């Protein structure tokens, strides 16, 4: 923190020559004393001005602070200026604190708690001197400077020792202290202090600088390498508080370690072992031996007593043993202590790996140089070319080449280089520094800097520079040509004589990189906006539709209720009730139709945005089909439609039990086909629908009739069953047929029935309705599951739609339902279950609450998650219905908190939770399950099925039974669990 204070003081006390001096002390009339701006009472207000702040936990903490006993007084007495800036700090995403005059009272946002560290929550409402007395001497001049000048004081990359994990941690912040109001003639009302943490950048810059210094080797002699490595390590005492460097020498078949340098360890310390065999038990040699050729981390122990730790002058928690090696050849060991004020996380481990690799690469280069030097004469003889052949090669190369003197004069260049720099050979200038004139003025300092590095002895440099020659990109305005320049020194007898360089035109590559980067940014943003749009549409359409369904269901039961309560109903009343029930049935049909259109539109949006995924789940296909058909029982009975379900013998032959497939996507295709079949058989005599399903291990098309018209395949070429989550077991194709005796289609209508927004006949929409999306979406979904969909039909003789999907066997069959082992011990569910309905929508509260009470449930309403938590503390409930989108505390946060309190014994168990949501994306459903929900029910849903699901869930929890993980494995939840 002291270093951060020093940085802030330096910035705060700098004098700006343009700032006006303080006002001269001329006599002025003495003003009438007025209350302090921060304490002056605003106009009469009775409302709580903090109520419209975003109610985060930190805002709750701010509002609950005893401000009446603070120097600022009660919240209702605060001035408009103070209120304004309080709103501002809570809206600021950065760490921000308000220091209000005259006592510098602290008001800060949630992000500032990391800086406040252990002084939070005590700092809220306290003065700077009360919160940080040890820092006052450093910060007082900064505040005073701001009072006098009315200007902000900035601090950049200031180190602050924060205490987040119970120990002081090195952190860096940048920010400023801005006076609110004030100036040379008027004192400010307070100060706005905003901070942004840049710890990662500062640590990376410091460590990178050290590694860059280590990489800049001027002398590759082995003795000089060890000295160079230790010199580079000495520049960073914070990350290298202690270090030792050993050279491994191979002598007489054994390895001897020679100490080549040490940092932070006093002479004659017991760790400074030199010239001993790798088998020695002394010092850290045993740890080097155990590390082998990989980095090893050891804990600090008594051997490191009396070490003079550098940097923070604190002992490291871990010591890194880094072999300096290439392949299996070990050149030595670098031993270093880790930063004691930073966690040993992935960033620290990566730094240690980089340090070890850097030392190894330098040592490898040095050893390679020695080995190469012995062969130098032979290589020179083998690789020598005549001057004529070499010049011929250079002149015709597709790379620009140039030879430049140490004074910057171009001595020679090939034609390709002149073309790249837009200069004719005849115009070649010999003036001093002419080499740099070819580059863009903004890049010349960079070129001269690289030149200076070569002049100082660096072997080569690689850089990207722009020239004065303009290049025309495929799109956009002309821009300077980009060159990739590889420059290297030319030496004679070890003395630098000149510089040579190779240049390549990379203008098109640089433009393509920028273009692709922009495309990627736009694609990510478009995908994010599309997801947000789908979420909003789903939520806003499903919520009111749910209320419509529930109201209609309530109306349909009113006739039976009246008959059960009244011995005789007057005929006029009976007629009206019957008419209302009929109207409610129509509402239900319209609502179901609307729901299917919503599902189709949202599915189409996900398909277009490539947001729809296939998620494999262990599923029992036979049960899945039964559940889907059960969803249509009421509609089939009301329309007197006979439905026959047939299982093919292939199921028994192949012993099909549990398969990996996506039951929700199969259900969606089935619903579309059954909905169409029901729609087209209602108007024919003796309506009949037949469903057949089977399985095959290969050639699924052969299981269908040869006259089947198959929809043209789209672009779904990837085989999803090859993904790891599908397993590696045998592939099984599931086949499905839905036949009806409806109106049928002719050949022309069949050709376009699977097209987008197309129906078989223009009269179809007029007579039967529909959006023309169902079969198109079914086609897309089957193809995404590795299958196809087709149809065979004849005008007036009905239609048969068939499809197949690809799946895999479950390698280990899921445990059978435990219901069978408990049939005799089944405990009946209490008739009056106590239900906590957590819902912020008043209409949904009333409608669903009424239906729950009619079904015999005892209902308690909570408007949001926080009210639900309070209710659970007061009363005991059998089950919770938890909405997702709510103010104050959303459903996911409330569910997590309930499960946490259960783990800590604060709430009783079991407590089933059903998440009720209008958000249907798979990741949203998975997040709800991960938060602790037992099941997820999507809006709209039918209340009777929900009630059955609730009773079943309570019973299973009471008997400690596991719930099925997929829709296909539950007989009572088809169409509800997403």
Coordinates of C-alpha atoms in Angstrom, one line a residue, residues 92-643:
X92 CA -19.8 2.6 -11.8
X93 CA -18.5 -0.8 -12.9
X94 CA -15.0 0.1 -11.6
X95 CA -14.0 0.1 -7.9
X96 CA -15.2 3.5 -6.7
X97 CA -15.3 5.3 -3.4
X98 CA -16.8 8.7 -2.4
X99 CA -14.9 10.7 0.3
X100 CA -17.2 13.3 1.5
X101 CA -16.1 16.5 3.1
X102 CA -15.4 18.0 5.5
X103 CA -14.3 14.8 7.3
X104 CA -13.7 12.6 4.2
X105 CA -16.5 10.1 5.1
X106 CA -16.4 6.9 2.9
X107 CA -19.2 5.6 0.7
X108 CA -18.1 2.9 -1.7
X109 CA -19.5 0.4 -4.2
X110 CA -19.2 -3.4 -4.2
X111 CA -16.2 -3.5 -6.4
X112 CA -14.2 -1.3 -4.0
X113 CA -14.5 -4.0 -1.3
X114 CA -11.4 -5.7 -2.8
X115 CA -9.4 -2.5 -2.1
X116 CA -11.0 -2.0 1.3
X117 CA -10.1 -5.6 2.1
X118 CA -10.1 -6.2 5.9
X119 CA -11.4 -2.7 6.6
X120 CA -14.8 -3.7 5.0
X121 CA -17.5 -3.4 6.3
X122 CA -16.2 -1.1 9.0
X123 CA -15.0 1.5 6.5
X124 CA -18.5 2.4 5.3
X125 CA -19.6 5.6 6.9
X126 CA -16.2 6.1 8.6
X127 CA -13.6 8.8 7.8
X128 CA -10.3 8.1 6.0
X129 CA -8.4 8.6 9.2
X130 CA -10.6 6.1 11.1
X131 CA -10.4 3.5 8.3
X132 CA -6.8 3.8 7.3
X133 CA -4.9 5.7 10.0
X134 CA -1.6 4.2 8.8
X135 CA -2.1 5.7 5.3
X136 CA -3.2 9.2 6.3
X137 CA 0.2 10.8 6.2
X138 CA 0.6 9.7 2.6
X139 CA -2.8 10.6 1.4
X140 CA -3.4 13.9 3.3
X141 CA -1.2 16.0 0.8
X142 CA -3.1 14.4 -2.1
X143 CA -6.5 15.5 -0.8
X144 CA -5.1 18.9 0.2
X145 CA -3.6 19.4 -3.2
X146 CA -7.0 18.7 -4.8
X147 CA -8.8 21.1 -2.4
X148 CA -6.5 23.9 -3.4
X149 CA -6.4 23.3 -7.1
X150 CA -9.7 21.7 -7.9
X151 CA -7.9 19.2 -10.2
X152 CA -7.8 15.4 -10.1
X153 CA -4.8 13.5 -8.8
X154 CA -4.0 10.3 -10.8
X155 CA -2.2 7.2 -9.8
X156 CA -1.0 4.7 -12.3
X157 CA 0.1 1.1 -11.6
X158 CA 0.1 1.7 -7.8
X159 CA 0.9 -1.4 -5.8
X160 CA -1.6 -2.1 -2.9
X161 CA -1.2 -5.0 -0.6
X162 CA -4.7 -6.4 -0.4
X163 CA -5.9 -9.1 2.0
X164 CA -8.4 -11.3 0.1
X165 CA -7.5 -14.9 1.1
X166 CA -6.3 -14.3 4.6
X167 CA -2.8 -13.1 3.7
X168 CA -1.4 -10.0 2.0
X169 CA -1.5 -10.2 -1.7
X170 CA 0.4 -8.0 -4.2
X171 CA -2.1 -6.1 -6.3
X172 CA -1.9 -3.2 -8.7
X173 CA -4.5 -0.5 -9.3
X174 CA -4.8 2.6 -11.5
X175 CA -7.2 5.4 -11.0
X176 CA -7.7 9.0 -9.7
X177 CA -9.1 11.2 -7.0
X178 CA -11.4 13.8 -8.5
X179 CA -12.7 16.7 -6.4
X180 CA -16.4 17.3 -6.6
X181 CA -16.9 21.0 -7.2
X182 CA -14.4 23.3 -5.7
X183 CA -11.5 25.1 -7.2
X184 CA -9.0 27.8 -6.3
X185 CA -11.7 29.9 -4.7
X186 CA -14.1 27.3 -3.3
X187 CA -13.5 24.1 -1.4
X188 CA -14.9 20.9 -2.9
X189 CA -17.8 19.1 -1.4
X190 CA -16.0 15.7 -1.6
X191 CA -13.8 13.5 -3.7
X192 CA -14.6 10.8 -6.3
X193 CA -12.0 8.0 -6.1
X194 CA -12.2 5.3 -8.9
X195 CA -9.8 2.4 -9.3
X196 CA -9.3 -0.3 -11.8
X197 CA -7.2 -3.4 -11.0
X198 CA -4.4 -4.1 -13.4
X199 CA -2.5 -6.8 -11.4
X200 CA -2.3 -9.3 -14.3
X201 CA -0.9 -6.7 -16.7
X202 CA 1.7 -5.4 -14.3
X203 CA 2.9 -8.9 -13.3
X204 CA 3.0 -10.0 -16.9
X205 CA 5.0 -6.9 -17.9
X206 CA 7.5 -7.3 -15.1
X207 CA 8.0 -11.0 -15.7
X208 CA 8.1 -10.5 -19.5
X209 CA 10.8 -7.8 -19.1
X210 CA 12.9 -10.2 -17.1
X211 CA 12.5 -13.0 -19.6
X212 CA 13.3 -10.6 -22.4
X213 CA 16.5 -9.6 -20.7
X214 CA 17.3 -13.2 -20.2
X215 CA 16.6 -13.9 -23.9
X216 CA 18.9 -11.0 -25.0
X217 CA 22.2 -12.9 -24.9
X218 CA 25.3 -11.2 -26.4
X219 CA 27.8 -13.9 -25.5
X220 CA 26.9 -17.6 -26.0
X221 CA 30.0 -18.9 -24.2
X222 CA 28.8 -21.3 -21.4
X223 CA 30.6 -19.4 -18.6
X224 CA 29.0 -16.1 -19.8
X225 CA 25.5 -17.8 -20.0
X226 CA 25.4 -18.6 -16.3
X227 CA 26.4 -15.0 -15.4
X228 CA 23.8 -13.6 -17.8
X229 CA 21.0 -15.8 -16.4
X230 CA 21.8 -14.7 -12.8
X231 CA 22.0 -11.1 -13.9
X232 CA 18.6 -11.3 -15.5
X233 CA 17.1 -12.9 -12.3
X234 CA 18.5 -10.2 -10.1
X235 CA 16.4 -7.6 -11.9
X236 CA 13.2 -9.1 -10.5
X237 CA 13.4 -9.6 -6.7
X238 CA 9.7 -9.8 -6.2
X239 CA 9.2 -12.9 -8.4
X240 CA 12.6 -14.3 -7.8
X241 CA 13.2 -13.7 -4.0
X242 CA 15.9 -16.5 -3.9
X243 CA 17.7 -18.4 -6.7
X244 CA 20.5 -20.9 -7.2
X245 CA 22.0 -22.1 -10.5
X246 CA 23.8 -25.4 -11.0
X247 CA 25.8 -26.8 -14.0
X248 CA 25.6 -30.5 -14.5
X249 CA 28.9 -31.9 -15.7
X250 CA 29.3 -35.5 -17.0
X251 CA 32.5 -37.0 -15.7
X252 CA 33.5 -40.7 -15.7
X253 CA 29.9 -41.9 -16.1
X254 CA 28.5 -39.8 -13.3
X255 CA 26.9 -36.4 -12.9
X256 CA 28.6 -33.7 -10.8
X257 CA 26.8 -30.4 -9.9
X258 CA 28.8 -27.2 -9.9
X259 CA 27.3 -24.1 -8.3
X260 CA 27.4 -21.2 -10.9
X261 CA 25.5 -18.5 -9.0
X262 CA 23.1 -17.8 -6.2
X263 CA 20.9 -14.9 -5.1
X264 CA 19.6 -14.2 -1.6
X265 CA 21.6 -17.0 0.1
X266 CA 24.4 -15.9 2.4
X267 CA 27.9 -17.3 1.7
X268 CA 28.7 -20.5 3.7
X269 CA 25.0 -21.3 4.0
X270 CA 24.3 -25.0 4.2
X271 CA 22.4 -24.9 0.9
X272 CA 25.5 -23.7 -1.1
X273 CA 26.8 -27.2 -2.0
X274 CA 29.3 -27.2 -4.8
X275 CA 31.2 -29.9 -6.8
X276 CA 29.2 -32.9 -5.4
X277 CA 27.8 -35.9 -7.2
X278 CA 24.1 -36.0 -8.1
X279 CA 23.7 -38.8 -5.5
X280 CA 24.8 -36.5 -2.6
X281 CA 22.3 -36.1 0.2
X282 CA 23.5 -32.5 0.9
X283 CA 21.7 -29.2 0.2
X284 CA 19.0 -29.4 -2.5
X285 CA 20.8 -32.0 -4.6
X286 CA 18.3 -34.8 -3.6
X287 CA 15.5 -32.6 -4.8
X288 CA 17.3 -32.0 -8.1
X289 CA 17.8 -35.7 -8.5
X290 CA 14.1 -36.5 -7.8
X291 CA 13.0 -33.8 -10.3
X292 CA 14.6 -35.6 -13.2
X293 CA 13.8 -33.8 -16.4
X294 CA 10.6 -32.1 -15.2
X295 CA 9.9 -29.1 -13.0
X296 CA 9.3 -30.0 -9.3
X297 CA 7.7 -27.9 -6.6
X298 CA 8.7 -28.4 -3.0
X299 CA 7.5 -26.8 0.3
X300 CA 9.5 -24.4 2.3
X301 CA 11.3 -26.1 5.2
X302 CA 14.0 -25.5 7.8
X303 CA 16.8 -25.8 5.2
X304 CA 15.9 -22.3 4.1
X305 CA 16.4 -20.6 7.4
X306 CA 18.7 -17.6 7.4
X307 CA 18.0 -16.9 3.7
X308 CA 17.9 -13.2 2.9
X309 CA 14.7 -13.1 0.9
X310 CA 14.6 -10.3 -1.7
X311 CA 11.6 -8.3 -2.9
X312 CA 9.0 -8.3 -0.2
X313 CA 11.5 -9.7 2.3
X314 CA 9.2 -12.6 3.1
X315 CA 9.9 -16.3 2.7
X316 CA 8.4 -18.1 -0.3
X317 CA 5.7 -20.7 0.2
X318 CA 7.1 -22.9 -2.6
X319 CA 10.5 -23.6 -4.1
X320 CA 10.7 -24.5 -7.8
X321 CA 13.4 -27.0 -9.1
X322 CA 13.7 -26.4 -12.9
X323 CA 15.9 -28.7 -15.0
X324 CA 17.8 -26.9 -17.7
X325 CA 17.6 -29.5 -20.4
X326 CA 16.8 -30.4 -24.0
X327 CA 15.2 -33.7 -24.5
X328 CA 16.8 -36.2 -22.1
X329 CA 20.0 -34.2 -21.9
X330 CA 20.3 -32.2 -18.7
X331 CA 22.7 -29.2 -18.6
X332 CA 21.9 -28.1 -15.0
X333 CA 19.3 -27.0 -12.6
X334 CA 17.7 -23.6 -11.8
X335 CA 16.3 -23.3 -8.3
X336 CA 14.0 -20.3 -7.5
X337 CA 11.6 -19.3 -4.7
X338 CA 8.1 -18.2 -5.8
X339 CA 6.5 -14.8 -5.1
X340 CA 5.3 -14.9 -1.5
X341 CA 2.6 -12.3 -2.1
X342 CA 1.0 -14.0 -5.0
X343 CA -1.0 -17.3 -5.1
X344 CA 0.5 -20.4 -6.8
X345 CA -2.1 -20.4 -9.6
X346 CA -1.9 -21.2 -13.2
X347 CA -0.3 -17.9 -14.1
X348 CA 2.5 -18.5 -11.6
X349 CA 3.0 -22.0 -12.8
X350 CA 3.1 -20.8 -16.4
X351 CA 5.8 -18.2 -15.4
X352 CA 7.9 -21.0 -13.8
X353 CA 7.5 -23.1 -17.0
X354 CA 8.5 -20.1 -19.2
X355 CA 11.5 -19.4 -17.0
X356 CA 12.7 -23.0 -17.2
X357 CA 12.2 -23.1 -20.9
X358 CA 14.0 -19.8 -21.4
X359 CA 17.0 -21.0 -19.4
X360 CA 17.0 -24.3 -21.3
X361 CA 16.7 -22.6 -24.7
X362 CA 19.6 -20.3 -23.9
X363 CA 21.8 -23.1 -22.6
X364 CA 20.9 -25.3 -25.6
X365 CA 21.8 -22.5 -28.0
X366 CA 25.2 -22.0 -26.2
X367 CA 26.0 -25.7 -26.3
X368 CA 24.8 -26.0 -29.8
X369 CA 27.1 -23.1 -30.7
X370 CA 30.1 -24.9 -29.3
X371 CA 29.3 -28.1 -31.1
X372 CA 28.6 -26.2 -34.3
X373 CA 31.9 -24.3 -34.1
X374 CA 33.9 -27.6 -34.3
X375 CA 32.3 -28.4 -37.6
X376 CA 32.4 -24.9 -39.0
X377 CA 35.3 -25.4 -41.4
X378 CA 33.8 -28.5 -42.9
X379 CA 30.4 -26.9 -43.3
X380 CA 32.0 -23.9 -45.0
X381 CA 33.6 -26.1 -47.5
X382 CA 30.3 -28.1 -48.1
X383 CA 28.1 -25.0 -48.4
X384 CA 30.3 -22.7 -50.3
X385 CA 28.9 -21.2 -53.5
X386 CA 30.6 -19.2 -56.2
X387 CA 29.9 -15.5 -56.1
X388 CA 28.2 -15.6 -59.5
X389 CA 25.8 -18.4 -58.6
X390 CA 24.9 -16.8 -55.3
X391 CA 24.2 -13.4 -56.9
X392 CA 22.1 -15.0 -59.6
X393 CA 20.0 -16.7 -56.9
X394 CA 19.6 -13.4 -55.0
X395 CA 18.7 -11.4 -58.1
X396 CA 15.8 -13.8 -59.0
X397 CA 14.5 -14.5 -55.5
X398 CA 10.9 -13.5 -54.7
X399 CA 12.2 -12.0 -51.4
X400 CA 13.6 -8.4 -51.2
X401 CA 17.2 -8.4 -50.1
X402 CA 19.3 -5.4 -49.1
X403 CA 22.9 -4.8 -47.8
X404 CA 23.3 -1.7 -45.6
X405 CA 26.4 -0.2 -44.1
X406 CA 26.7 0.6 -40.4
X407 CA 26.0 4.3 -41.3
X408 CA 22.7 3.4 -42.8
X409 CA 23.7 3.7 -46.4
X410 CA 22.3 1.2 -48.9
X411 CA 25.2 -0.6 -50.4
X412 CA 23.2 -3.0 -52.5
X413 CA 19.7 -4.3 -53.0
X414 CA 18.1 -6.7 -55.5
X415 CA 15.3 -5.7 -57.9
X416 CA 12.6 -7.2 -55.8
X417 CA 13.5 -4.9 -52.8
X418 CA 13.4 -1.8 -55.1
X419 CA 10.0 -2.9 -56.3
X420 CA 8.7 -3.3 -52.7
X421 CA 10.0 0.2 -51.8
X422 CA 8.9 1.9 -55.1
X423 CA 12.4 2.9 -56.1
X424 CA 14.2 2.4 -59.4
X425 CA 17.7 1.0 -59.3
X426 CA 18.9 4.0 -61.1
X427 CA 17.5 6.2 -58.4
X428 CA 19.2 4.3 -55.6
X429 CA 20.6 6.9 -53.2
X430 CA 23.9 6.5 -51.4
X431 CA 23.3 9.2 -48.8
X432 CA 23.8 8.4 -45.1
X433 CA 20.6 6.9 -43.5
X434 CA 18.9 6.4 -46.9
X435 CA 17.9 2.9 -45.8
X436 CA 15.4 4.4 -43.3
X437 CA 13.8 6.8 -45.8
X438 CA 11.9 3.9 -47.4
X439 CA 9.8 3.3 -44.3
X440 CA 6.8 5.3 -43.1
X441 CA 7.7 8.2 -40.9
X442 CA 5.8 6.7 -37.9
X443 CA 7.8 3.4 -38.2
X444 CA 11.3 4.9 -38.6
X445 CA 11.9 5.2 -34.8
X446 CA 11.1 1.5 -34.6
X447 CA 13.4 0.7 -37.5
X448 CA 16.3 2.7 -35.9
X449 CA 15.7 1.0 -32.5
X450 CA 16.1 -2.4 -34.1
X451 CA 19.1 -1.2 -36.0
X452 CA 20.7 -0.1 -32.7
X453 CA 20.1 -3.6 -31.2
X454 CA 22.0 -5.1 -34.1
X455 CA 24.8 -2.5 -33.8
X456 CA 25.1 -3.5 -30.1
X457 CA 25.8 -7.1 -31.0
X458 CA 22.4 -8.8 -31.4
X459 CA 22.6 -11.5 -34.1
X460 CA 19.2 -10.8 -35.8
X461 CA 16.0 -9.0 -35.4
X462 CA 12.5 -9.7 -36.9
X463 CA 10.0 -6.9 -37.3
X464 CA 7.0 -5.7 -39.3
X465 CA 7.4 -2.2 -40.8
X466 CA 5.4 -0.1 -43.2
X467 CA 6.7 1.7 -46.3
X468 CA 5.8 4.8 -48.1
X469 CA 4.4 2.7 -51.0
X470 CA 0.6 2.5 -50.9
X471 CA -1.1 -0.9 -51.4
X472 CA -4.7 -1.3 -52.6
X473 CA -6.7 -3.8 -50.4
X474 CA -9.6 -5.8 -51.8
X475 CA -12.0 -3.6 -49.7
X476 CA -11.4 -0.1 -48.4
X477 CA -9.0 2.7 -49.0
X478 CA -5.3 2.4 -49.9
X479 CA -2.9 1.8 -47.0
X480 CA 0.9 1.6 -46.6
X481 CA 2.6 -1.6 -47.7
X482 CA 3.5 -3.9 -44.8
X483 CA 6.9 -5.6 -44.9
X484 CA 8.2 -8.5 -42.8
X485 CA 11.9 -7.6 -42.2
X486 CA 14.4 -10.1 -41.0
X487 CA 17.7 -8.3 -40.4
X488 CA 21.0 -9.8 -39.3
X489 CA 24.5 -8.7 -38.7
X490 CA 27.4 -9.5 -41.1
X491 CA 30.7 -10.1 -39.4
X492 CA 34.2 -10.7 -40.5
X493 CA 36.6 -12.3 -38.0
X494 CA 34.0 -11.6 -35.3
X495 CA 33.8 -7.9 -36.0
X496 CA 30.5 -6.3 -37.1
X497 CA 30.9 -4.9 -40.6
X498 CA 27.4 -4.3 -42.0
X499 CA 23.8 -5.3 -41.9
X500 CA 21.8 -7.6 -44.3
X501 CA 18.1 -7.9 -44.4
X502 CA 15.4 -9.9 -46.2
X503 CA 12.0 -8.4 -46.8
X504 CA 8.6 -9.9 -47.7
X505 CA 5.4 -8.2 -48.6
X506 CA 2.8 -9.2 -46.0
X507 CA 0.2 -6.5 -46.8
X508 CA -2.5 -8.9 -47.9
X509 CA -1.9 -11.1 -44.9
X510 CA -2.2 -8.2 -42.4
X511 CA -5.3 -7.0 -44.1
X512 CA -6.8 -10.5 -44.0
X513 CA -6.0 -10.8 -40.3
X514 CA -7.7 -7.5 -39.5
X515 CA -10.7 -8.4 -41.7
X516 CA -11.1 -11.9 -40.1
X517 CA -10.8 -10.4 -36.6
X518 CA -13.5 -7.9 -37.4
X519 CA -15.7 -10.7 -38.8
X520 CA -15.2 -12.8 -35.7
X521 CA -16.1 -9.9 -33.4
X522 CA -19.3 -9.2 -35.5
X523 CA -20.2 -12.9 -35.5
X524 CA -19.9 -13.2 -31.7
X525 CA -21.9 -10.0 -31.2
X526 CA -24.6 -11.2 -33.6
X527 CA -24.8 -14.6 -31.9
X528 CA -25.1 -12.9 -28.5
X529 CA -27.8 -10.6 -29.7
X530 CA -29.7 -13.5 -31.3
X531 CA -29.6 -15.5 -28.0
X532 CA -30.8 -12.5 -26.1
X533 CA -33.7 -12.0 -28.6
X534 CA -34.7 -15.6 -28.4
X535 CA -34.7 -15.4 -24.6
X536 CA -36.9 -12.3 -24.6
X537 CA -39.3 -13.7 -27.1
X538 CA -39.6 -17.0 -25.3
X539 CA -40.1 -15.4 -21.9
X540 CA -42.6 -12.7 -23.1
X541 CA -44.7 -15.1 -25.1
X542 CA -44.8 -18.1 -22.8
X543 CA -45.7 -16.2 -19.6
X544 CA -49.1 -14.9 -20.7
X545 CA -49.8 -18.1 -22.6
X546 CA -49.3 -20.0 -19.3
X547 CA -51.9 -17.8 -17.6
X548 CA -54.3 -18.4 -20.6
X549 CA -53.9 -22.2 -20.3
X550 CA -54.4 -22.2 -16.5
X551 CA -57.5 -20.0 -16.7
X552 CA -59.0 -22.2 -19.4
X553 CA -58.3 -25.3 -17.3
X554 CA -60.0 -23.7 -14.4
X555 CA -63.1 -23.0 -16.5
X556 CA -63.3 -26.5 -17.8
X557 CA -63.5 -27.9 -14.3
X558 CA -66.3 -25.5 -13.1
X559 CA -69.1 -27.7 -14.5
X560 CA -68.0 -30.8 -12.7
X561 CA -67.5 -28.8 -9.5
X562 CA -71.1 -27.4 -9.7
X563 CA -72.5 -30.9 -10.3
X564 CA -70.6 -32.2 -7.3
X565 CA -71.8 -29.5 -5.0
X566 CA -75.4 -28.9 -6.2
X567 CA -78.1 -31.6 -6.3
X568 CA -79.8 -29.9 -9.2
X569 CA -78.6 -27.1 -11.5
X570 CA -81.2 -25.0 -13.2
X571 CA -81.2 -25.6 -17.0
X572 CA -80.4 -22.0 -18.0
X573 CA -77.3 -22.1 -15.7
X574 CA -76.4 -25.5 -16.9
X575 CA -76.6 -24.3 -20.5
X576 CA -74.4 -21.3 -19.7
X577 CA -71.8 -23.4 -17.9
X578 CA -71.8 -25.9 -20.7
X579 CA -71.2 -23.1 -23.2
X580 CA -68.4 -21.7 -21.1
X581 CA -66.7 -25.1 -20.8
X582 CA -67.0 -25.4 -24.6
X583 CA -65.4 -22.0 -25.0
X584 CA -62.6 -22.9 -22.6
X585 CA -61.9 -26.0 -24.7
X586 CA -61.6 -23.8 -27.8
X587 CA -59.2 -21.5 -25.8
X588 CA -57.1 -24.6 -24.8
X589 CA -56.9 -25.7 -28.4
X590 CA -56.0 -22.2 -29.6
X591 CA -53.4 -21.9 -26.8
X592 CA -51.9 -25.3 -27.7
X593 CA -51.8 -24.2 -31.4
X594 CA -50.1 -20.9 -30.4
X595 CA -47.6 -22.8 -28.2
X596 CA -46.6 -25.0 -31.2
X597 CA -46.2 -22.0 -33.4
X598 CA -44.0 -20.3 -30.7
X599 CA -41.9 -23.5 -30.4
X600 CA -41.6 -23.7 -34.2
X601 CA -40.5 -20.1 -34.5
X602 CA -38.0 -20.3 -31.7
X603 CA -36.6 -23.6 -33.0
X604 CA -36.3 -22.1 -36.5
X605 CA -34.4 -19.1 -35.0
X606 CA -32.0 -21.4 -33.2
X607 CA -31.5 -23.4 -36.4
X608 CA -30.8 -20.3 -38.4
X609 CA -28.4 -19.0 -35.7
X610 CA -26.7 -22.4 -35.3
X611 CA -27.6 -22.2 -31.6
X612 CA -29.6 -25.5 -31.5
X613 CA -27.6 -28.4 -30.1
X614 CA -28.2 -32.2 -29.8
X615 CA -27.6 -33.5 -26.3
X616 CA -27.4 -37.3 -25.8
X617 CA -29.2 -38.8 -22.8
X618 CA -29.6 -42.4 -21.8
X619 CA -33.3 -43.0 -22.9
X620 CA -35.7 -45.9 -23.1
X621 CA -37.3 -45.5 -26.6
X622 CA -40.4 -47.5 -25.9
X623 CA -41.2 -45.4 -22.9
X624 CA -40.5 -42.2 -24.8
X625 CA -43.0 -43.1 -27.5
X626 CA -45.7 -44.0 -24.9
X627 CA -45.1 -40.7 -23.1
X628 CA -45.5 -38.7 -26.3
X629 CA -48.7 -40.5 -27.3
X630 CA -50.1 -39.9 -23.7
X631 CA -49.7 -36.2 -24.3
X632 CA -52.4 -36.4 -27.0
X633 CA -54.8 -38.7 -25.1
X634 CA -57.3 -35.9 -24.3
X635 CA -57.4 -34.6 -27.9
X636 CA -57.7 -38.1 -29.4
X637 CA -60.6 -39.0 -27.1
X638 CA -62.4 -35.7 -27.7
X639 CA -62.2 -36.1 -31.5
X640 CA -63.0 -39.9 -31.4
X641 CA -59.8 -40.8 -33.1
X642 CA -58.5 -44.3 -32.8
X643 CA -54.7 -44.4 -32.2

